[in-house]
CSV table of C-alpha atoms in Angstrom, one decimal:
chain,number,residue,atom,x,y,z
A,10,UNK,CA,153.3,39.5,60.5
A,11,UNK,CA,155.0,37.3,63.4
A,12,UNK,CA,158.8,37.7,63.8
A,13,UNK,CA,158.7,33.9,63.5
A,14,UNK,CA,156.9,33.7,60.0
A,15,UNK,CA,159.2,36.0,58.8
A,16,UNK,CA,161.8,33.6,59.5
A,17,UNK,CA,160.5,30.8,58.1
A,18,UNK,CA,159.3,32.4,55.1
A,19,UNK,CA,162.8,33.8,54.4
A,20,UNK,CA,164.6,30.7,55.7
A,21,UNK,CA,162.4,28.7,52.7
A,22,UNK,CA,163.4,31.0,50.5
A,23,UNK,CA,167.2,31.7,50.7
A,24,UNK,CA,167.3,27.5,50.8
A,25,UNK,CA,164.8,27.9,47.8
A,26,UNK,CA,167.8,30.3,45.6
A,27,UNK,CA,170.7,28.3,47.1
A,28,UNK,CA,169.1,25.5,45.5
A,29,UNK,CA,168.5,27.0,42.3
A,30,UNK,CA,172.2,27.9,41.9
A,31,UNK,CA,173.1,24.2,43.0
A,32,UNK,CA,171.0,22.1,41.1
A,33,UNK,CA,168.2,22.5,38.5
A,34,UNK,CA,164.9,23.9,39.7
A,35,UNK,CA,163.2,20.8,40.6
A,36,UNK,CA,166.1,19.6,43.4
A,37,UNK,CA,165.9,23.4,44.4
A,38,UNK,CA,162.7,22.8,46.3
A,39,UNK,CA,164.8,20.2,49.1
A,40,UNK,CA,167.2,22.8,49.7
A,41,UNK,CA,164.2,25.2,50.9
A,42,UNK,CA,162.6,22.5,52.5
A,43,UNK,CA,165.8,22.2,54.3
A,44,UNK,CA,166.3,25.3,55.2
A,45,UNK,CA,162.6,26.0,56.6
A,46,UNK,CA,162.6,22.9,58.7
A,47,UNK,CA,166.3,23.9,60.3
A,48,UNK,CA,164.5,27.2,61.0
A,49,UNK,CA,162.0,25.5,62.8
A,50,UNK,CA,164.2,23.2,64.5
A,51,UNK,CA,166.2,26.1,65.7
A,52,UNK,CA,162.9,28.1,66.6
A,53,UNK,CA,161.4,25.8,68.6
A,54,UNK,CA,164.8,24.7,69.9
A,55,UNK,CA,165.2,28.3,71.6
A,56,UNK,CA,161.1,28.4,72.7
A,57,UNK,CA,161.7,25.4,74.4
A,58,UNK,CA,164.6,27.3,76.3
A,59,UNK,CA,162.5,30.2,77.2
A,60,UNK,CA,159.6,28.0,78.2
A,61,UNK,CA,161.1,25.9,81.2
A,62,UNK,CA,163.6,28.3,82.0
A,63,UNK,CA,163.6,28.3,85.8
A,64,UNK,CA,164.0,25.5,88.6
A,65,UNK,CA,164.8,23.0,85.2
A,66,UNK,CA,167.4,22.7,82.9
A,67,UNK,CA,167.4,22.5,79.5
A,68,UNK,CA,169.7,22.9,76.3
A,69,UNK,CA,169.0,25.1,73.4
A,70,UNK,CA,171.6,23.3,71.4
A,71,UNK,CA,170.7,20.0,71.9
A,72,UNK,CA,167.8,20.0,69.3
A,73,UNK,CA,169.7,22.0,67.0
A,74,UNK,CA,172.8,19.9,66.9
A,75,UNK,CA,170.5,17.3,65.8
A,76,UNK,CA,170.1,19.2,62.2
A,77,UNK,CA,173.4,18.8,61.9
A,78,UNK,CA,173.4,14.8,62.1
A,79,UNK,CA,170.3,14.3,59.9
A,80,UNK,CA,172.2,16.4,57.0
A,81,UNK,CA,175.3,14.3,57.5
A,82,UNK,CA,173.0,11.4,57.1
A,83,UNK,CA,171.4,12.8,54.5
A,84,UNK,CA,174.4,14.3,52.4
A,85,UNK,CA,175.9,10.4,52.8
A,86,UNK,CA,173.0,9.3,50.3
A,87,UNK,CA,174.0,11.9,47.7
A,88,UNK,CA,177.7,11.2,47.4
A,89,UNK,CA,179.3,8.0,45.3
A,90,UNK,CA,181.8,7.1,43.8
A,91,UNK,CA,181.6,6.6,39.8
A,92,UNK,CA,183.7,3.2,38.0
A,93,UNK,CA,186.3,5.3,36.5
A,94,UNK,CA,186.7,6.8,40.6
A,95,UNK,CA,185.2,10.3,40.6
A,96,UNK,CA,183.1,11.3,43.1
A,97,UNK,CA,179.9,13.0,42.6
A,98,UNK,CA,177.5,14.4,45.0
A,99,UNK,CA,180.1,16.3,47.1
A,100,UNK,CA,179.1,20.0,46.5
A,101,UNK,CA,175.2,19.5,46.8
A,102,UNK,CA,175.7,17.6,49.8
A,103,UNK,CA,178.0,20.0,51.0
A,104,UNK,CA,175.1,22.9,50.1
A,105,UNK,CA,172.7,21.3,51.6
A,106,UNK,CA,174.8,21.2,54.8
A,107,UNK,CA,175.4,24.6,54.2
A,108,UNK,CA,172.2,25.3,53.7
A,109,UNK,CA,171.1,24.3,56.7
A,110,UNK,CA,173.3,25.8,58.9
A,111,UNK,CA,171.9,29.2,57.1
A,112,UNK,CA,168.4,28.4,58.1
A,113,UNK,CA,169.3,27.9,61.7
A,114,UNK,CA,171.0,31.1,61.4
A,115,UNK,CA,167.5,32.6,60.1
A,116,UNK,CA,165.7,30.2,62.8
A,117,UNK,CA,168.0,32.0,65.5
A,118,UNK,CA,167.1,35.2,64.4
A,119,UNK,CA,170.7,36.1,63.3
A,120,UNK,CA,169.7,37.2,59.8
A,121,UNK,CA,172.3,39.7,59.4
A,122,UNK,CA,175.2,36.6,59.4
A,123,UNK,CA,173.0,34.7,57.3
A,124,UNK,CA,172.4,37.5,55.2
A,125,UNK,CA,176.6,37.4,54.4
A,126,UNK,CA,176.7,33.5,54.3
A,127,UNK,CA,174.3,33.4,51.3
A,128,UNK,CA,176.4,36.1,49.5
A,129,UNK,CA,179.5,34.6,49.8
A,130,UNK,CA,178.2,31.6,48.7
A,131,UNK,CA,176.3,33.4,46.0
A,132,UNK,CA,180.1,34.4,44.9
A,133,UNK,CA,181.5,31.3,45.0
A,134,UNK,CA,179.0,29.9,43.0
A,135,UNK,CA,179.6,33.0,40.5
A,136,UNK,CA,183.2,32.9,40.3
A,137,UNK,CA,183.4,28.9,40.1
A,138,UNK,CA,181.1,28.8,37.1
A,139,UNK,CA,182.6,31.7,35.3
A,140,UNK,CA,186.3,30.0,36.1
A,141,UNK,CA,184.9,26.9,34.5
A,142,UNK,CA,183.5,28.6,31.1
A,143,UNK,CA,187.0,30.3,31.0
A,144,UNK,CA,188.4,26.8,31.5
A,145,UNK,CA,186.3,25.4,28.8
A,146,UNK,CA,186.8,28.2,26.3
A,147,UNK,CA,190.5,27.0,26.5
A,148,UNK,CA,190.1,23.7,25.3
């Protein structure tokens, strides 16, 4: 199997079990999607580089910081602001973002920070639900 589908498969699926911690199953697929297509951003972002290297020059980063734009575009659309002022949205758009950023990590090939990314946030999500059912418990 390709280094590259290796990538991508595991890039779909960590954005596939962010999502599922995040939101209910069926919003889990977008955070996969996510994550695969910042992998492949990132992937052929770097293949690019390699490609023209030489006489030209060109900038890995450029297409990757595009990811970056489309999820603030994107997380703008999930965030709003309720009658009684609360605002909703914030931590899935702030996942997604996340998420993301973990698939170009996967896309670069630097699985092993990814790797710690999606247990930390693994934790957080832990420890904030089982600080809320504490909380609840209370009232």
């Amino acid at each position: 199997m390709s280094a590259f589908l290796i990538r991508i498969l595991v890039a779909g699926v960590i954005g596939l079990v962010i999502g599922l911690f995040t939101t209910n199953a069926r919003s889990a697929r977008t955070f996969g999607l996510i994550s695969l297509g910042a992998a492949l951003v990132t992937i052929i972002s770097t293949e690019f580089y390699k490609e023209i290297a030489g006489p030209w020059f060109s900038d890995p980063g450029r297409l990757s910081a595009q990811i970056v734009s489309a999820l603030g575009f994107i997380g703008t659309g999930l965030i709003w602001i309720t009658e009684d002022k609360q605002v909703r949205g914030l931590t899935v758009a702030a996942s997604l973002w996340l998420t993301a950023i973990v698939g170009m990590l996967i896309g670069a090939g630097l699985g092993h920070i990814s790797t710690s990314a999606v247990l930390i946030v693994l934790l957080i999500y832990w420890a904030t639900g089982t600080a809320s059912k504490l909380l609840d418990k209370g009232d």
